[in-house]
Tab-separated table of C-alpha atoms in Angstrom:
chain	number	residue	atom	x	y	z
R	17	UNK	CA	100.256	103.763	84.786
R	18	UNK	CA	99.790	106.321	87.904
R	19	UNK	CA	103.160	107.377	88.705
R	20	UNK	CA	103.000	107.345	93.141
R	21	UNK	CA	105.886	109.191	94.982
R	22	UNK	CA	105.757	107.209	98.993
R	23	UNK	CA	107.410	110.110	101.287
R	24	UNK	CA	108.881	107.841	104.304
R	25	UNK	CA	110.008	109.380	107.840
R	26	UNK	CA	112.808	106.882	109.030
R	27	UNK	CA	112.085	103.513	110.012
R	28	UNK	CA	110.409	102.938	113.236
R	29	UNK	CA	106.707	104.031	114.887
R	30	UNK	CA	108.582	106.033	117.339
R	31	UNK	CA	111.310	107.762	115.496
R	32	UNK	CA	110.349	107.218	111.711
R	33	UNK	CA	108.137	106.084	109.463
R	34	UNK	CA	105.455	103.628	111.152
R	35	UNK	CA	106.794	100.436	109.263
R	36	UNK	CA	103.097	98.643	108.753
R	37	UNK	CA	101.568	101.226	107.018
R	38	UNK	CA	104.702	102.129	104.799
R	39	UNK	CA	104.678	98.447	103.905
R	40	UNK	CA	100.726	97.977	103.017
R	41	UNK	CA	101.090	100.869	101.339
R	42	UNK	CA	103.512	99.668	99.521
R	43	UNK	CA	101.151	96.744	99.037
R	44	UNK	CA	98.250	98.327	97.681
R	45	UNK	CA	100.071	100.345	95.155
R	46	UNK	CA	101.683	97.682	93.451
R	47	UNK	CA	98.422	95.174	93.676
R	48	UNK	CA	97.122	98.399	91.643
R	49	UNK	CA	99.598	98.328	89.539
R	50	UNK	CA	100.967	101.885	90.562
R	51	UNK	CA	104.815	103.117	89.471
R	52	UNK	CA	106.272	103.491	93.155
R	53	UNK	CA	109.279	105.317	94.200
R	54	UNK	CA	110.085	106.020	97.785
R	55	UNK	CA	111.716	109.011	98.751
R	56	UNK	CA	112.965	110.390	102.321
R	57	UNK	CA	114.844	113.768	103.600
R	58	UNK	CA	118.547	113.306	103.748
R	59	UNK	CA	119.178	114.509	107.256
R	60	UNK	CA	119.819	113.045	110.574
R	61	UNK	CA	116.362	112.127	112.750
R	62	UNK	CA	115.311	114.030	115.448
R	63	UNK	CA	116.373	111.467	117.573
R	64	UNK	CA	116.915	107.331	117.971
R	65	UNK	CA	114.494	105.363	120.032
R	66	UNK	CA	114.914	101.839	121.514
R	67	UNK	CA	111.605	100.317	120.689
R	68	UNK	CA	112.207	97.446	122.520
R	69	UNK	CA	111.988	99.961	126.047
R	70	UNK	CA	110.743	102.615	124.285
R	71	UNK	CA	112.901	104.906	125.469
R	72	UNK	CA	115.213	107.227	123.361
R	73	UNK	CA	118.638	106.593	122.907
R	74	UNK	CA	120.694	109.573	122.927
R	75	UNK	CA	124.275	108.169	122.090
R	76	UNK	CA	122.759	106.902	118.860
R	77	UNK	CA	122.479	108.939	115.808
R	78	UNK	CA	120.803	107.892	112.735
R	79	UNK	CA	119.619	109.395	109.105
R	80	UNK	CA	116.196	109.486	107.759
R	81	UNK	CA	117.303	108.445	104.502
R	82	UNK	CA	119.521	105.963	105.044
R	83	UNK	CA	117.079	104.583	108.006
R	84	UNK	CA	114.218	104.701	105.451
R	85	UNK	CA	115.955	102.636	103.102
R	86	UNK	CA	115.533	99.391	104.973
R	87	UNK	CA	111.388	99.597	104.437
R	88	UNK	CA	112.202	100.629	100.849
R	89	UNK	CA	115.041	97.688	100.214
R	90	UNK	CA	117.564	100.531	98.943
R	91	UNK	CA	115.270	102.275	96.212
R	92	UNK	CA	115.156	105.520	97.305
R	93	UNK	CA	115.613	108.940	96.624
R	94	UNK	CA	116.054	112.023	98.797
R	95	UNK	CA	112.936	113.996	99.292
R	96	UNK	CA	115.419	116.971	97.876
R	97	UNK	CA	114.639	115.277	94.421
R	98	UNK	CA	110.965	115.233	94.301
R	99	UNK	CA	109.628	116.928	91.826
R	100	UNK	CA	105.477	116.345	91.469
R	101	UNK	CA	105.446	117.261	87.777
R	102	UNK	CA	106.760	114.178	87.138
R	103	UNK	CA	103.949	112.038	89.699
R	104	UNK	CA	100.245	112.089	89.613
R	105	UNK	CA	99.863	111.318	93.509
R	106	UNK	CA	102.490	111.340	96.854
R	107	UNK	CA	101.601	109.502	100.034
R	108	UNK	CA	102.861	109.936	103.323
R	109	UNK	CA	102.403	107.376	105.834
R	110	UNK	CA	102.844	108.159	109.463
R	111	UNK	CA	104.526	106.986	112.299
R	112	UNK	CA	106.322	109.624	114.700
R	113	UNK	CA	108.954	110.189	112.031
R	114	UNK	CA	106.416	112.147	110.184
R	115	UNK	CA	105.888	114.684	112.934
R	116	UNK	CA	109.499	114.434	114.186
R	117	UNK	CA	111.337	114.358	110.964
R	118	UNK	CA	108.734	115.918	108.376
R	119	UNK	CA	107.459	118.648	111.001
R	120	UNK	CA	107.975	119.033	114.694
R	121	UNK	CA	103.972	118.580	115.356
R	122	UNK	CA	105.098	115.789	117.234
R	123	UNK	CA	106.755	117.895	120.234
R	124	UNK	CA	105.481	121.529	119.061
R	125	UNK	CA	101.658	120.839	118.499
R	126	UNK	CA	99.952	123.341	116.164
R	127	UNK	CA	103.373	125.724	116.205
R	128	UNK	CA	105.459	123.732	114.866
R	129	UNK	CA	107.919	123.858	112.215
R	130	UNK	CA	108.445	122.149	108.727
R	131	UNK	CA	110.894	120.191	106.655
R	132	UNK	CA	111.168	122.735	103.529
R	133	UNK	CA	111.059	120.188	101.184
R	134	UNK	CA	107.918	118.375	102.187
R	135	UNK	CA	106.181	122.026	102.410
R	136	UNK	CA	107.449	122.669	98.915
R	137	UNK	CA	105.810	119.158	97.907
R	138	UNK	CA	102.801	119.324	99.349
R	139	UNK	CA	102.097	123.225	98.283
R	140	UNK	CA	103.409	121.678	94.284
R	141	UNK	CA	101.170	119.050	94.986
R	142	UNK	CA	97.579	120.983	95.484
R	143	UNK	CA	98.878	123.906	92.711
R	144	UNK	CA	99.595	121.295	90.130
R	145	UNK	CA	95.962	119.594	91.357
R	146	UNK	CA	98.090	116.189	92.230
R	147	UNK	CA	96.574	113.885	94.765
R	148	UNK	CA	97.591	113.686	98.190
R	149	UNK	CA	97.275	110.873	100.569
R	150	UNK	CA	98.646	111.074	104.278
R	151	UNK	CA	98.323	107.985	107.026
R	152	UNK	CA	97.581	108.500	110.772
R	153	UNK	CA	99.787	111.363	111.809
R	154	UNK	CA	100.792	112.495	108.866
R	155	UNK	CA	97.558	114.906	108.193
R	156	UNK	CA	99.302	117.295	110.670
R	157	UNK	CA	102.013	117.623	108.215
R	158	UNK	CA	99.248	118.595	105.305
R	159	UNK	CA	97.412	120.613	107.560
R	160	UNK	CA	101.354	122.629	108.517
R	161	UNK	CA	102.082	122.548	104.601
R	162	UNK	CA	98.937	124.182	103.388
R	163	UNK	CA	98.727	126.728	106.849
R	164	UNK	CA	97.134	129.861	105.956
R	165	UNK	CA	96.237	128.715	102.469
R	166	UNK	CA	92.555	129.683	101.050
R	167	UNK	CA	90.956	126.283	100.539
R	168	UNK	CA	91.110	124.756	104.123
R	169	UNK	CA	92.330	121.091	103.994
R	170	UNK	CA	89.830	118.047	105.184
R	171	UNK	CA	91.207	115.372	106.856
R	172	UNK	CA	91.008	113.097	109.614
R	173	UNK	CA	93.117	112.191	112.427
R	174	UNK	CA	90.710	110.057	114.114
R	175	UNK	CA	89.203	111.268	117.057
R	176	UNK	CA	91.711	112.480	119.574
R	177	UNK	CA	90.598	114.966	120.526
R	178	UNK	CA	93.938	117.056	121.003
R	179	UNK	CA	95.240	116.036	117.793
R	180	UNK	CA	91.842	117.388	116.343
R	181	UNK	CA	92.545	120.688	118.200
R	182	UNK	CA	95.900	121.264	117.151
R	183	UNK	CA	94.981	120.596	113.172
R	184	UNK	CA	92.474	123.289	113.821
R	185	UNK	CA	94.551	125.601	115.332
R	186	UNK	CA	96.349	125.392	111.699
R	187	UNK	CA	93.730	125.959	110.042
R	188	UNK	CA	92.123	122.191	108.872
R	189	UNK	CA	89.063	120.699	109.718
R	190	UNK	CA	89.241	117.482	111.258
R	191	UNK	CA	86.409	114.709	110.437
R	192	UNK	CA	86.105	112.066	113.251
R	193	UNK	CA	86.745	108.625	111.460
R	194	UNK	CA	87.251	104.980	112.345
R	195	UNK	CA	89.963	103.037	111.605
R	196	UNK	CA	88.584	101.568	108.375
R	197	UNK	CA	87.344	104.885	107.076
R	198	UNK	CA	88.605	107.192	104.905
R	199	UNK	CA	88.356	111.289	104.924
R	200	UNK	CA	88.094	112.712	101.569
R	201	UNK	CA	88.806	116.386	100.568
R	202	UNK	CA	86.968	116.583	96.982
R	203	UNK	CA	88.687	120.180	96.442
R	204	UNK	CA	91.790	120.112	97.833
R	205	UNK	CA	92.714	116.303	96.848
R	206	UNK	CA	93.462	115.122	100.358
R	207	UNK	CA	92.824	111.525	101.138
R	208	UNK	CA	93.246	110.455	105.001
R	209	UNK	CA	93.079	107.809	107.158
R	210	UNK	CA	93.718	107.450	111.323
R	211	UNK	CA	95.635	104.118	110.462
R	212	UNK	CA	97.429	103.631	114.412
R	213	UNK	CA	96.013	106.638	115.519
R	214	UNK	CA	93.112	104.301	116.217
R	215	UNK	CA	94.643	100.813	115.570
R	216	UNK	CA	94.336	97.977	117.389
R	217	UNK	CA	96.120	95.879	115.094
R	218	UNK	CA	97.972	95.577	111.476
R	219	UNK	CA	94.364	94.072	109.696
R	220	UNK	CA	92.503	96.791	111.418
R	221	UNK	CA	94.775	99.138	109.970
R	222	UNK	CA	94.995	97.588	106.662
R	223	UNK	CA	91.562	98.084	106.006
R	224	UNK	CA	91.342	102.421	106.044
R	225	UNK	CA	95.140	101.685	104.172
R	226	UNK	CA	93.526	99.912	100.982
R	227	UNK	CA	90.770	102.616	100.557
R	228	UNK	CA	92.912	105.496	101.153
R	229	UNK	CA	95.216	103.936	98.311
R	230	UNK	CA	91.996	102.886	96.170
R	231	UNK	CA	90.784	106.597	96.290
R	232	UNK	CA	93.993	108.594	95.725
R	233	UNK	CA	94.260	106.279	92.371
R	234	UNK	CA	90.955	106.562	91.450
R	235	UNK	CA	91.304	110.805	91.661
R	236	UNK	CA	94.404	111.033	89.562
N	17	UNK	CA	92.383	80.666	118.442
N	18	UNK	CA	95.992	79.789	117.241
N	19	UNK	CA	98.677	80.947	119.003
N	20	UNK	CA	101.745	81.299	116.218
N	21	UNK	CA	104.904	82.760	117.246
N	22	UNK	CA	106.752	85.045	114.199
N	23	UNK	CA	110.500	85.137	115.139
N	24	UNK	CA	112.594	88.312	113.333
N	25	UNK	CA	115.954	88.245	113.124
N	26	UNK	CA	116.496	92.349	112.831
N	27	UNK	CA	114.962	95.168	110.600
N	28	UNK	CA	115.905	95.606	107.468
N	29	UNK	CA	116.626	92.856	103.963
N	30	UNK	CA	120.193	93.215	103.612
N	31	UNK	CA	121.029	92.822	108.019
N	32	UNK	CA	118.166	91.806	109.470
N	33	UNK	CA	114.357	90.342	109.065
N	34	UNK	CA	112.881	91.260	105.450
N	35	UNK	CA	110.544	94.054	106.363
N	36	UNK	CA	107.957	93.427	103.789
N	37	UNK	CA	107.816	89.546	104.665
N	38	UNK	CA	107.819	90.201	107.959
N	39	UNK	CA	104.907	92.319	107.779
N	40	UNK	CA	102.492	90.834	105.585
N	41	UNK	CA	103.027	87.720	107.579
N	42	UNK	CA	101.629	89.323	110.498
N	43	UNK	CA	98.786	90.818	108.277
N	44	UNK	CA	97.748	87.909	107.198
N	45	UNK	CA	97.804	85.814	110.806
N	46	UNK	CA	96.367	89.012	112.270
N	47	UNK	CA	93.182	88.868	109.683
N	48	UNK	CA	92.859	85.075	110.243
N	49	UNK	CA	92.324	86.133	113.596
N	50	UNK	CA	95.350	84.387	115.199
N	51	UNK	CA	96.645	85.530	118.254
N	52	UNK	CA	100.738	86.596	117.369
N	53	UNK	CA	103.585	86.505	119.567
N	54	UNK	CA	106.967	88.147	117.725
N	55	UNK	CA	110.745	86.867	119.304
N	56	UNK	CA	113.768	87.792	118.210
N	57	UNK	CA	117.579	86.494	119.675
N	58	UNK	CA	118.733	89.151	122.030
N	59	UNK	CA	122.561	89.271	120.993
N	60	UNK	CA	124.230	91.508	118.366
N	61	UNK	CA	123.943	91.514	114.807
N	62	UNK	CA	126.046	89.917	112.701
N	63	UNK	CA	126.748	93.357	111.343
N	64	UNK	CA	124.938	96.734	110.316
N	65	UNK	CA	124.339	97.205	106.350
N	66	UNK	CA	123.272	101.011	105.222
N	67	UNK	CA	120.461	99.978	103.271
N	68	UNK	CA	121.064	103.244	100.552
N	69	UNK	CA	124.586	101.881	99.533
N	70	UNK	CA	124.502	98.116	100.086
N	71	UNK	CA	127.736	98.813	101.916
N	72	UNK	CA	128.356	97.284	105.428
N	73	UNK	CA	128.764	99.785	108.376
N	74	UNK	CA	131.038	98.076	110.447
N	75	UNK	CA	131.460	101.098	112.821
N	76	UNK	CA	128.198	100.329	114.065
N	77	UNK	CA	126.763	98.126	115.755
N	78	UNK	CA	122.919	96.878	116.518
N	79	UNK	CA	121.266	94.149	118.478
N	80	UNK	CA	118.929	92.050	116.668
N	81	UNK	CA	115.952	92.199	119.479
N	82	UNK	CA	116.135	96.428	119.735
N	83	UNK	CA	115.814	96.298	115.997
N	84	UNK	CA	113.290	93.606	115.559
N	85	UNK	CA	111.250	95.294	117.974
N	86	UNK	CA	110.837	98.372	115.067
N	87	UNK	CA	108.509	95.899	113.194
N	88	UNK	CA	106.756	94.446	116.627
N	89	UNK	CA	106.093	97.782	117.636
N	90	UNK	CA	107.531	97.058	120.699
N	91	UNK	CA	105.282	94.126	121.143
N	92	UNK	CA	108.518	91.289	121.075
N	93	UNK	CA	110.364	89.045	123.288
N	94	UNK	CA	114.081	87.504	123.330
N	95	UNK	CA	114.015	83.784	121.454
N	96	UNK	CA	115.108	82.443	124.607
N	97	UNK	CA	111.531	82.801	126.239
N	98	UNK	CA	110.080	80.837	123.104
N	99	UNK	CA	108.189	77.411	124.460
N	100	UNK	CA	106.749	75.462	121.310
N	101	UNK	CA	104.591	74.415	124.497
N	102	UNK	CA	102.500	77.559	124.293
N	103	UNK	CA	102.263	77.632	120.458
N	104	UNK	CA	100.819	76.103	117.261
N	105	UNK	CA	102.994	76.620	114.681
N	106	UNK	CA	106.195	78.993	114.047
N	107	UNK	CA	106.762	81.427	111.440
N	108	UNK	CA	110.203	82.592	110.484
N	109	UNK	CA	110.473	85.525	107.528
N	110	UNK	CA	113.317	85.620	105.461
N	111	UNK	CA	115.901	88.460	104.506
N	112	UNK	CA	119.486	88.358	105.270
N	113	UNK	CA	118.836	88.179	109.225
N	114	UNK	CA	117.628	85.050	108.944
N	115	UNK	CA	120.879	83.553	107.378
N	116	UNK	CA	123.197	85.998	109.334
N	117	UNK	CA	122.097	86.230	112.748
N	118	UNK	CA	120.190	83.027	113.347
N	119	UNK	CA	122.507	80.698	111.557
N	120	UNK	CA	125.387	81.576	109.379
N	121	UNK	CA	124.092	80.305	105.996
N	122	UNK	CA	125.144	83.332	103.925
N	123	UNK	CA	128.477	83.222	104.799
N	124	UNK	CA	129.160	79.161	105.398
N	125	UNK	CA	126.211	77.468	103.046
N	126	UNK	CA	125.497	74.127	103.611
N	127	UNK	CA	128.140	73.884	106.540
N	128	UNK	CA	126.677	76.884	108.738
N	129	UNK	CA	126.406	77.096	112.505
N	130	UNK	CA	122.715	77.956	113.799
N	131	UNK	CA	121.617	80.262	116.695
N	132	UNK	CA	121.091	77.452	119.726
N	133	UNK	CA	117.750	79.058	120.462
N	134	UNK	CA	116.648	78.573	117.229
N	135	UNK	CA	117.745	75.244	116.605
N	136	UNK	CA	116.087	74.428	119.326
N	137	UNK	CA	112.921	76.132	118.692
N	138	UNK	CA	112.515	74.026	115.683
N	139	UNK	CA	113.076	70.816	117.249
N	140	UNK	CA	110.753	71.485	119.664
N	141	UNK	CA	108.040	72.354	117.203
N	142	UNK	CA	108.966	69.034	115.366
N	143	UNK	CA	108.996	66.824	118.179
N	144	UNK	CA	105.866	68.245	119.203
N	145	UNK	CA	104.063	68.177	116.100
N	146	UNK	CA	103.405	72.011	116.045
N	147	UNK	CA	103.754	73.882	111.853
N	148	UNK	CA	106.558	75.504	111.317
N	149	UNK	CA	106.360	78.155	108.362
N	150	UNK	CA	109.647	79.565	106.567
N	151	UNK	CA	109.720	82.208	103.823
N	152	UNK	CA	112.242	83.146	101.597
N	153	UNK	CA	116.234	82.026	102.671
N	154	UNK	CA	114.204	80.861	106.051
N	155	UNK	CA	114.439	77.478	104.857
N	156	UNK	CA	117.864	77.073	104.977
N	157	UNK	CA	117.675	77.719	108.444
N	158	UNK	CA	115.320	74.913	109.278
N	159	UNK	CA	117.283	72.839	107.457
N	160	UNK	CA	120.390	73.130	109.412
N	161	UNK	CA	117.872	72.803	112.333
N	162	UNK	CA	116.978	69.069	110.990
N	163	UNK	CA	120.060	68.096	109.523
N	164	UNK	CA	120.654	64.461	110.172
N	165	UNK	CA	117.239	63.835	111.151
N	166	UNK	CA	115.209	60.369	109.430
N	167	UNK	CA	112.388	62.153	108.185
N	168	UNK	CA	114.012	64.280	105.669
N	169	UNK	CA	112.304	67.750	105.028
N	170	UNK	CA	111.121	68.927	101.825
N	171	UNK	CA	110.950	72.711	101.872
N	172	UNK	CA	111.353	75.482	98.522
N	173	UNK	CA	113.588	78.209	98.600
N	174	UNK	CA	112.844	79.127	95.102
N	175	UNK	CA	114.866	77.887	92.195
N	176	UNK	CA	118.261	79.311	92.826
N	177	UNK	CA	120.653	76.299	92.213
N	178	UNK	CA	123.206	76.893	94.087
N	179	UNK	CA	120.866	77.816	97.593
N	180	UNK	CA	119.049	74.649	96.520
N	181	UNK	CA	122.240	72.806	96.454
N	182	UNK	CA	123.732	73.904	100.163
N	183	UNK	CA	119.655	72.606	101.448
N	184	UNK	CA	120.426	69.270	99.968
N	185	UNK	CA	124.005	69.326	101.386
N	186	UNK	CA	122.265	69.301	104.802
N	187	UNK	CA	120.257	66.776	104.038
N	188	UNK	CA	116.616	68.474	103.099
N	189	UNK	CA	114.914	67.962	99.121
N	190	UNK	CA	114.361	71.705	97.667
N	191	UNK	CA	110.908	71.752	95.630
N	192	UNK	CA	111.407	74.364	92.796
N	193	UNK	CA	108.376	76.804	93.195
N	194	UNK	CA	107.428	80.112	92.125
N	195	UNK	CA	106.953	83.118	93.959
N	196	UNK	CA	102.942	82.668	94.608
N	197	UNK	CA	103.505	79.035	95.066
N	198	UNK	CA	103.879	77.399	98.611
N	199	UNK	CA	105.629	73.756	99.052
N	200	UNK	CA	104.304	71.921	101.963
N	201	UNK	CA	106.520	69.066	103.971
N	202	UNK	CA	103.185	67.191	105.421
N	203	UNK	CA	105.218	64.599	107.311
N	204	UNK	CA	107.345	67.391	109.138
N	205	UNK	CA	104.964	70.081	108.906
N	206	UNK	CA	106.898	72.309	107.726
N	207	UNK	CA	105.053	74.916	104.494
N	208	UNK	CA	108.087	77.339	102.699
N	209	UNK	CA	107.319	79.755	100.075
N	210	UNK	CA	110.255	81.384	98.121
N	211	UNK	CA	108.901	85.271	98.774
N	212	UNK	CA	111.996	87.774	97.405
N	213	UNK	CA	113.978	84.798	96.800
N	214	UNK	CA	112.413	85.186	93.349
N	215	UNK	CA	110.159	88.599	93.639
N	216	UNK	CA	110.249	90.847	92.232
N	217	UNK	CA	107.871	93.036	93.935
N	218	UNK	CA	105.702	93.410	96.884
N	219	UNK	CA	102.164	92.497	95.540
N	220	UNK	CA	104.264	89.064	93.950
N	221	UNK	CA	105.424	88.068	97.350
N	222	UNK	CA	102.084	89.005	99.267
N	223	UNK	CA	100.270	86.238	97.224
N	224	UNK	CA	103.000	83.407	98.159
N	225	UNK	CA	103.367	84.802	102.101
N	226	UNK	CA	99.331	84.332	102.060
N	227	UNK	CA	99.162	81.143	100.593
N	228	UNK	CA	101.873	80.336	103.722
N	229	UNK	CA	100.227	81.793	106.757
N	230	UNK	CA	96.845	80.033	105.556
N	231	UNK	CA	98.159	76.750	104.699
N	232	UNK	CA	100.384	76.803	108.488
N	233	UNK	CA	96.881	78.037	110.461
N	234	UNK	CA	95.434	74.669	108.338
N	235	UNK	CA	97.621	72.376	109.403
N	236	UNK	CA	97.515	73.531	113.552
């Protein structure tokens, strides 16, 4: 049985993890019969924003873990206690939380800074030859983690263009892909999708969300 | 196309709207091409659960549109705007929201108050002959909605006794089903599936949830 660590951001497209694609892939996993366990950083988001006006909401302070929780009904671990010898795969879905939370791509482009313990699980993740899948934002964090390394990371992040520019700027191609497509880097084990980069809507979505899942199992 | 509204009642299993119901309900109206319209009451919650611990939070406090609005993406509007009018059928997804902030059936059972904009959300759709589709404890709120009505409604909310018990306090017949079974109320169209009543995972409750959204879109 593949053994599938889900690395969530909050809960929340615009402060945490983008709650439709945390959910399907929650979905697909278990319709695959994957092991699943959900893990998060135990610290306190960047910020808290209303989604009903969109707008943040500075007397408000929330944690990543505790906020990621909800999509995860309580089983979770902090991202402290991931250790990849122990899963075959990780996934991070996106949702602002993974470039506010995770990294600071969100507000610092191709500069920007990273949670240490999602670089020290993505960097485990490509020495140990484990598979990684990231969702819609979230190749920005793969592209920060593996900065600089040898093997230049594949992915997609649809086709924004300043997205695309940024990812190069750290040192990852980006391959232009609709929302039902998947990127695939062979050496590196990166599997991508654009997810809400592109949208429109949740079945749109869903579609890139089952392949990306399909193909990170199927290269464990 | 079918217009269905999908009414939340927060974010989160233990305080609000179950996340995963909530989503793969709109997944599967979205892929049956349906057009969706989410509401949720604008009022506080009952109260704020930290999803890690299962503990209440009672120094804060959240409102159950602001946090509904994390699974709309934004894309949600107070209860109190709902017209049964404009719509085909209703959809209500379970978790604790839907027995703590639109009726009090977690903490009063078969003698709970209900949220006056729901109540009379699902009289309209009755009186109108519109489908009204409840998942999980969701049943329970319908019916309190219907409580001393003739036509009695048959509805499942799994095969927990003493849940099954409070339904017939308030007048409606519980159908025992499992968790990929649907029962359907043809007189009052009304379709219930038991979803994390029973569980236990994701991939269980997707096939039940489905089942739902297909058999309310046949009934419209």
């Amino acid at each position: 049985m593949a053994q599938v660590a889900v690395v969530l951001s909050g809960c929340g497209v615009y402060d945490g993890a983008e709650i439709h694609e945390a959910v399907l892939t929650l979905l697909y996993l278990d319709k695959a019969g994957a092991q699943v366990q959900c893990f998060a950083p135990d610290k306190p988001q960047a910020h808290v924003v209303n989604h009903l006006t969109g707008q943040p909401a500075p007397e408000e302070s929330r944690n990543v873990l505790v906020e990621s929780a909800r999509i995860a009904r309580g089983e979770i671990k902090p991202l402290s206690e991931l250790n990849m010898d122990f899963f075959d795969a990780v996934i991070f879905p996106g949702g602002f939380g993974a470039a506010k939370n995770l990294c600071t791509f969100a507000s610092d482009g191709g500069d920007c800074q990273i949670e240490p313990d999602a670089q020290r699980v993505i960097e485990e993740a490509v020495e140990e030859g484990k598979v990684i899948g990231a969702i819609c934002i979230a190749p920005a964090l793969v592209a920060r983690a593996l900065k600089g390394k040898e093997r230049k990371p594949i992915v997609t992040i649809g086709t924004d263009a300043a997205a695309a520019g940024a990812l190069r700027a750290m040192g990852s191609e980006n391959l232009p892909k609709s929302v039902n497509e998947i990127a695939v880097d062979e050496k590196n084990k990166i599997v991508t999708t654009p997810a809400y980069m592109l949208g429109p809507s949740i079945s749109h979505v869903s579609l890139g969300i089952e392949k990306l899942v399909a193909q990170v199992l199927s290269m464990i």
